[in-house]
Amino acid sequence: MIGSALQETGAYRRCFEKISEVLKPEAQFMYMDFDKYHKKEDLFELLPELKFELMHIEHFNRFSNVSFYCMKLKRVL
């Protein structure tokens, strides 16, 4: 999923709740977002509530005006 889609819906948390509901336990989910839309630290706080575990994250800031991150999440029990 790309974070700009979440930005357009205006329902950031609700979208993640729905994704968590439809994924089976142990399913993996890739998420990319721009720092200007959603800070990764804000999502870190929600992960346990949403039944996600962070498996891997990479931060990209090759350009001064664009900074984004990609993370791999796993749905836990």
Coordinates of N, CA and C in Angstrom, one line a residue:
M1 N 0.8 -1.2 0.0 CA 0.0 0.0 0.0 C 0.9 1.2 0.0
I2 N 0.4 2.2 -0.6 CA 1.1 3.5 -0.7 C 0.4 4.5 0.2
G3 N 1.1 5.2 1.0 CA 0.6 6.2 2.0 C -0.2 7.3 1.4
S4 N 0.1 7.7 0.1 CA -0.7 8.8 -0.5 C -2.2 8.3 -0.7
A5 N -2.4 7.0 -0.9 CA -3.8 6.5 -0.9 C -4.5 6.7 0.4
L6 N -3.8 6.5 1.5 CA -4.4 6.7 2.8 C -4.6 8.2 3.0
Q7 N -3.7 9.0 2.5 CA -3.9 10.5 2.7 C -5.1 10.9 2.0
E8 N -5.4 10.4 0.8 CA -6.6 10.8 0.1 C -7.9 10.3 0.8
T9 N -7.9 9.2 1.5 CA -9.1 8.7 2.1 C -9.4 9.5 3.4
G10 N -8.3 10.1 4.0 CA -8.5 10.8 5.3 C -8.8 9.9 6.4
A11 N -8.7 8.6 6.3 CA -9.0 7.6 7.3 C -7.9 6.7 7.6
Y12 N -6.7 7.3 8.0 CA -5.5 6.6 8.1 C -5.7 5.4 9.1
R13 N -6.1 5.6 10.3 CA -6.2 4.5 11.2 C -7.3 3.5 10.8
R14 N -8.4 3.9 10.3 CA -9.5 3.0 9.9 C -9.0 2.1 8.7
C15 N -8.2 2.6 7.8 CA -7.7 1.8 6.7 C -6.8 0.7 7.3
F16 N -5.9 1.0 8.2 CA -5.1 0.0 8.8 C -5.9 -1.0 9.6
E17 N -6.9 -0.6 10.2 CA -7.8 -1.5 11.0 C -8.4 -2.5 10.0
K18 N -8.9 -2.0 8.9 CA -9.5 -2.9 7.9 C -8.5 -3.9 7.3
I19 N -7.3 -3.4 7.0 CA -6.3 -4.3 6.5 C -6.0 -5.4 7.5
S20 N -5.9 -5.0 8.7 CA -5.6 -6.0 9.8 C -6.7 -7.1 9.9
E21 N -8.0 -6.6 9.7 CA -9.1 -7.5 9.7 C -9.1 -8.6 8.6
V22 N -8.7 -8.2 7.4 CA -8.7 -9.1 6.3 C -7.5 -10.0 6.1
L23 N -6.4 -9.6 6.7 CA -5.2 -10.4 6.6 C -5.2 -11.6 7.6
K24 N -4.8 -12.7 7.1 CA -4.6 -13.9 8.0 C -3.4 -13.7 8.9
P25 N -3.4 -14.3 10.0 CA -2.2 -14.3 10.9 C -1.0 -14.8 10.1
E26 N 0.2 -14.1 10.3 CA 1.4 -14.4 9.6 C 1.5 -13.8 8.2
A27 N 0.4 -13.2 7.7 CA 0.5 -12.6 6.4 C 1.4 -11.4 6.4
Q28 N 2.0 -11.1 5.3 CA 3.0 -10.0 5.3 C 2.4 -8.8 4.4
F29 N 2.7 -7.6 4.8 CA 2.1 -6.4 4.2 C 3.2 -5.4 3.9
M30 N 3.3 -4.9 2.7 CA 4.3 -3.9 2.4 C 3.6 -2.5 2.4
Y31 N 4.3 -1.5 3.1 CA 3.7 -0.2 3.2 C 4.8 0.8 2.9
M32 N 4.5 1.8 2.0 CA 5.4 2.9 1.7 C 4.6 4.2 1.9
D33 N 5.3 5.2 2.6 CA 4.7 6.5 2.8 C 5.8 7.6 2.8
F34 N 5.3 8.8 2.5 CA 6.2 9.9 2.6 C 6.1 10.5 4.0
D35 N 7.2 11.0 4.5 CA 7.3 11.6 5.8 C 6.3 12.8 5.9
K36 N 6.1 13.5 4.8 CA 5.3 14.6 4.9 C 3.8 14.3 5.1
Y37 N 3.4 13.0 4.8 CA 2.0 12.6 5.0 C 1.9 12.0 6.4
H38 N 2.7 11.0 6.7 CA 2.6 10.2 8.0 C 4.0 9.9 8.5
K39 N 4.3 10.3 9.6 CA 5.6 10.0 10.3 C 5.6 8.5 10.7
K40 N 6.6 7.8 10.4 CA 6.7 6.4 10.7 C 6.6 6.2 12.2
E41 N 7.0 7.1 13.0 CA 6.9 7.0 14.5 C 5.5 6.9 15.0
D42 N 4.6 7.6 14.3 CA 3.2 7.6 14.6 C 2.6 6.2 14.3
L43 N 3.0 5.5 13.3 CA 2.6 4.2 13.0 C 3.1 3.2 14.0
F44 N 4.4 3.4 14.4 CA 5.0 2.5 15.4 C 4.1 2.3 16.6
E45 N 3.5 3.4 17.0 CA 2.6 3.4 18.2 C 1.4 2.6 18.0
L46 N 0.9 2.5 16.8 CA -0.4 1.8 16.5 C -0.2 0.3 16.2
L47 N 1.0 -0.1 15.8 CA 1.3 -1.5 15.4 C 0.7 -2.5 16.4
P48 N 1.0 -2.5 17.7 CA 0.5 -3.5 18.6 C -1.1 -3.5 18.6
E49 N -1.7 -2.4 18.6 CA -3.1 -2.3 18.6 C -3.7 -2.9 17.3
L50 N -3.0 -2.7 16.2 CA -3.5 -3.2 14.9 C -3.1 -4.6 14.6
K51 N -2.4 -5.2 15.5 CA -1.9 -6.6 15.4 C -0.9 -6.8 14.3
F52 N 0.0 -5.8 14.2 CA 1.1 -5.9 13.2 C 2.4 -5.9 14.0
E53 N 3.4 -6.5 13.4 CA 4.7 -6.5 13.9 C 5.6 -6.0 12.8
L54 N 6.5 -5.1 13.1 CA 7.5 -4.6 12.1 C 8.6 -5.6 11.9
M55 N 8.7 -6.0 10.6 CA 9.8 -6.9 10.2 C 11.0 -6.2 9.7
H56 N 10.8 -5.2 8.9 CA 11.9 -4.5 8.3 C 11.5 -3.1 7.9
I57 N 12.4 -2.1 8.0 CA 12.1 -0.8 7.5 C 13.3 -0.2 6.9
E58 N 13.1 0.6 5.8 CA 14.2 1.3 5.2 C 13.7 2.8 5.0
H59 N 14.6 3.7 5.2 CA 14.3 5.1 5.0 C 15.1 5.6 3.9
F60 N 14.4 6.4 3.0 CA 15.1 6.9 1.8 C 15.0 8.5 1.8
N61 N 16.1 9.1 1.8 CA 16.1 10.6 1.7 C 17.2 11.0 0.8
R62 N 17.2 10.5 -0.4 CA 18.2 10.8 -1.4 C 18.0 12.2 -2.0
F63 N 16.8 12.7 -1.9 CA 16.6 14.1 -2.4 C 16.1 15.0 -1.2
S64 N 16.6 16.2 -1.2 CA 16.3 17.0 0.0 C 14.8 17.3 0.2
N65 N 14.0 17.3 -0.9 CA 12.6 17.7 -0.7 C 11.7 16.5 -0.7
V66 N 12.3 15.3 -0.8 CA 11.4 14.1 -0.7 C 12.1 13.0 0.2
S67 N 11.4 12.7 1.2 CA 11.9 11.7 2.2 C 10.7 10.7 2.4
F68 N 11.0 9.4 2.2 CA 10.0 8.4 2.4 C 10.6 7.1 3.0
Y69 N 9.7 6.2 3.4 CA 10.1 5.0 4.0 C 9.3 3.8 3.5
C70 N 9.9 2.7 3.5 CA 9.2 1.4 3.1 C 9.3 0.5 4.3
M71 N 8.2 -0.2 4.6 CA 8.3 -1.1 5.8 C 7.5 -2.4 5.4
K72 N 8.0 -3.5 6.0 CA 7.4 -4.8 5.8 C 6.8 -5.1 7.2
L73 N 5.5 -5.4 7.2 CA 4.8 -5.7 8.4 C 4.3 -7.1 8.3
K74 N 4.1 -7.7 9.5 CA 3.5 -9.0 9.6 C 2.3 -9.0 10.5
R75 N 1.2 -9.6 10.1 CA 0.0 -9.7 10.9 C 0.2 -10.8 12.0
V76 N 0.1 -10.4 13.2 CA 0.3 -11.4 14.3 C -1.1 -11.7 14.9
L77 N -1.0 -12.8 15.8 CA -2.3 -13.2 16.4 C -2.8 -12.2 17.4

